[in-house]
């Protein structure tokens, strides 16, 4: 994937996450920083030094890949020491760095084992240790947890979080998993089609998405989108009813009759069962329950609203059943409007 107009400054000691769907250019961006891909224009600088023409070994970076890339015939200790030996690091210094990294990663009892005798999580720790002993200016992580099972991914996320604080290092981290991005990043770069769509801290990115792509990619379940048309008085006409947002929610510049997308996150929907043939209260939507996904502490309830589908995040004991008709109310303080073509947000960020 070609990366275009990528202009970004990463702060010293920042944990920056590049996230987006497969093929969006995030790994290509990381490889350009590492020197594994040639750039056609612009500048890559690390700690104030332009590195465009420097090979990877001279950029003072360490990279951890999805593939652990451990030498199978070397022990854990030898794998961690290999790069330092190539740089002619003194033996005493090598042992000191390995001991520190092994302690940080819980590898002290595994230093004499071969990679084939390690679990997937242990191999990933060795790959992290091999990067840590380098003591580089920048750590580059390219989907390092993709090969682990769900439980191990959670454990390794916690490990990487602790390491960042312990090492006080600058980290660029690539993932397609938005949960990883939200839990790890100081800032998140959302990418689509080789372009940056939004750069923000996790909370602002979640609550104040600048476009439909960022709004729909971040969040589990994702943001709901409902086609609407602007009606008189700033109300919004949808298939399931007439929404009545507070004054100012629809900007005065938006003409009556204009088609927009209304966006609201699942936790900002509430549902109340309706009696047979009961009218929907003013300002609410009529929806029919299609699926109830029990998650333990909560339930994801899927509603058919006209020709659209909305998901509500409700308490697990919410009194809704399959096939039941409900009235859906919306917290407009956390809802948004988007242009249907370009996807840009057109509503105020927060409506009081």
Coordinates of C-alpha atoms in Angstrom, one line a residue, residues 11-142:
X11 CA 7.1 12.9 21.0
X12 CA 10.1 11.6 23.0
X13 CA 9.1 8.6 25.1
X14 CA 5.6 8.5 23.5
X15 CA 3.8 5.2 22.9
X16 CA 2.2 5.8 19.4
X17 CA -0.1 3.2 17.8
X18 CA -0.8 3.0 14.1
X19 CA -4.1 1.2 13.6
X20 CA -6.3 0.4 10.6
X21 CA -7.6 -2.5 8.5
X22 CA -5.3 -4.7 6.5
X23 CA -3.7 -2.9 3.6
X24 CA -4.1 0.6 5.0
X25 CA -0.3 1.3 5.0
X26 CA 0.5 1.1 8.7
X27 CA 3.2 -1.6 8.3
X28 CA 4.6 0.2 5.3
X29 CA 5.0 3.3 7.4
X30 CA 6.8 1.4 10.1
X31 CA 9.1 -0.2 7.5
X32 CA 9.9 3.3 6.1
X33 CA 10.9 4.5 9.6
X34 CA 13.1 1.4 10.0
X35 CA 14.7 1.8 6.6
X36 CA 13.3 -1.4 5.1
X37 CA 11.3 0.5 2.6
X38 CA 12.6 3.4 0.5
X39 CA 10.7 6.7 0.6
X40 CA 9.9 8.6 -2.5
X41 CA 9.9 12.0 -0.9
X42 CA 10.0 13.8 2.5
X43 CA 12.1 13.3 5.5
X44 CA 12.5 10.7 8.2
X45 CA 14.3 12.0 11.3
X46 CA 15.1 10.2 14.5
X47 CA 16.1 12.3 17.5
X48 CA 16.7 15.3 15.2
X49 CA 18.9 13.3 12.8
X50 CA 17.7 12.8 9.2
X51 CA 18.1 9.1 8.4
X52 CA 16.7 8.9 4.9
X53 CA 19.9 7.5 3.5
X54 CA 21.0 5.4 6.5
X55 CA 20.6 1.6 6.5
X56 CA 18.5 0.0 9.2
X57 CA 21.5 -1.0 11.3
X58 CA 22.6 2.7 11.6
X59 CA 19.2 4.2 12.6
X60 CA 19.4 3.2 16.3
X61 CA 16.1 1.4 16.2
X62 CA 15.0 -2.1 17.3
X63 CA 12.1 -3.9 15.7
X64 CA 9.8 -6.7 16.9
X65 CA 7.9 -8.5 14.2
X66 CA 4.8 -10.7 14.1
X67 CA 7.2 -13.5 13.3
X68 CA 9.5 -13.9 16.3
X69 CA 12.5 -14.5 14.0
X70 CA 14.5 -16.3 16.7
X71 CA 17.5 -18.4 15.7
X72 CA 16.4 -22.0 16.4
X73 CA 19.9 -23.3 17.1
X74 CA 20.6 -20.6 19.7
X75 CA 19.6 -20.5 23.3
X76 CA 17.5 -17.7 24.7
X77 CA 20.7 -16.1 26.1
X78 CA 22.5 -16.4 22.7
X79 CA 19.5 -15.0 20.8
X80 CA 19.4 -12.0 23.1
X81 CA 23.2 -11.5 22.9
X82 CA 23.6 -11.9 19.1
X83 CA 23.0 -8.4 18.0
X84 CA 25.2 -7.0 20.7
X85 CA 28.1 -9.3 19.8
X86 CA 27.8 -8.0 16.2
X87 CA 28.3 -4.5 17.5
X88 CA 31.3 -5.6 19.5
X89 CA 29.7 -4.7 22.8
X90 CA 31.9 -5.8 25.8
X91 CA 31.0 -9.2 27.2
X92 CA 30.4 -7.8 30.7
X93 CA 28.0 -5.2 29.3
X94 CA 26.2 -7.9 27.3
X95 CA 25.6 -10.0 30.4
X96 CA 24.4 -7.0 32.4
X97 CA 21.9 -6.1 29.7
X98 CA 20.6 -9.7 29.3
X99 CA 20.2 -10.0 33.1
X100 CA 18.2 -6.8 33.3
X101 CA 16.0 -7.7 30.4
X102 CA 15.5 -11.3 31.6
X103 CA 14.4 -10.0 35.0
X104 CA 12.0 -7.5 33.4
X105 CA 10.4 -10.2 31.2
X106 CA 10.5 -13.1 33.6
X107 CA 13.0 -15.0 31.5
X108 CA 15.6 -15.8 34.1
X109 CA 14.8 -19.5 34.2
X110 CA 14.6 -19.9 30.4
X111 CA 18.0 -18.4 29.3
X112 CA 19.5 -21.8 28.5
X113 CA 16.5 -23.2 26.6
X114 CA 16.1 -23.4 22.8
X115 CA 13.2 -21.6 21.1
X116 CA 11.5 -25.0 20.3
X117 CA 11.1 -25.6 24.0
X118 CA 9.2 -22.4 24.6
X119 CA 5.6 -21.5 24.4
X120 CA 4.4 -18.8 22.0
X121 CA 4.2 -16.2 24.7
X122 CA 7.7 -17.1 25.9
X123 CA 9.1 -16.7 22.4
X124 CA 7.5 -13.3 22.1
X125 CA 9.1 -12.3 25.4
X126 CA 12.5 -13.4 24.0
X127 CA 11.9 -11.3 20.9
X128 CA 11.1 -8.3 23.2
X129 CA 14.2 -9.0 25.2
X130 CA 16.4 -9.1 22.2
X131 CA 15.1 -5.6 21.3
X132 CA 15.4 -4.3 24.8
X133 CA 19.1 -5.2 25.2
X134 CA 19.8 -3.0 22.2
X135 CA 18.7 0.1 24.2
X136 CA 17.7 1.9 21.0
X137 CA 16.2 5.4 20.6
X138 CA 13.0 3.9 19.1
X139 CA 11.2 0.6 19.4
X140 CA 9.2 -0.5 16.4
X141 CA 6.5 -3.2 16.9
X142 CA 4.8 -4.7 13.9

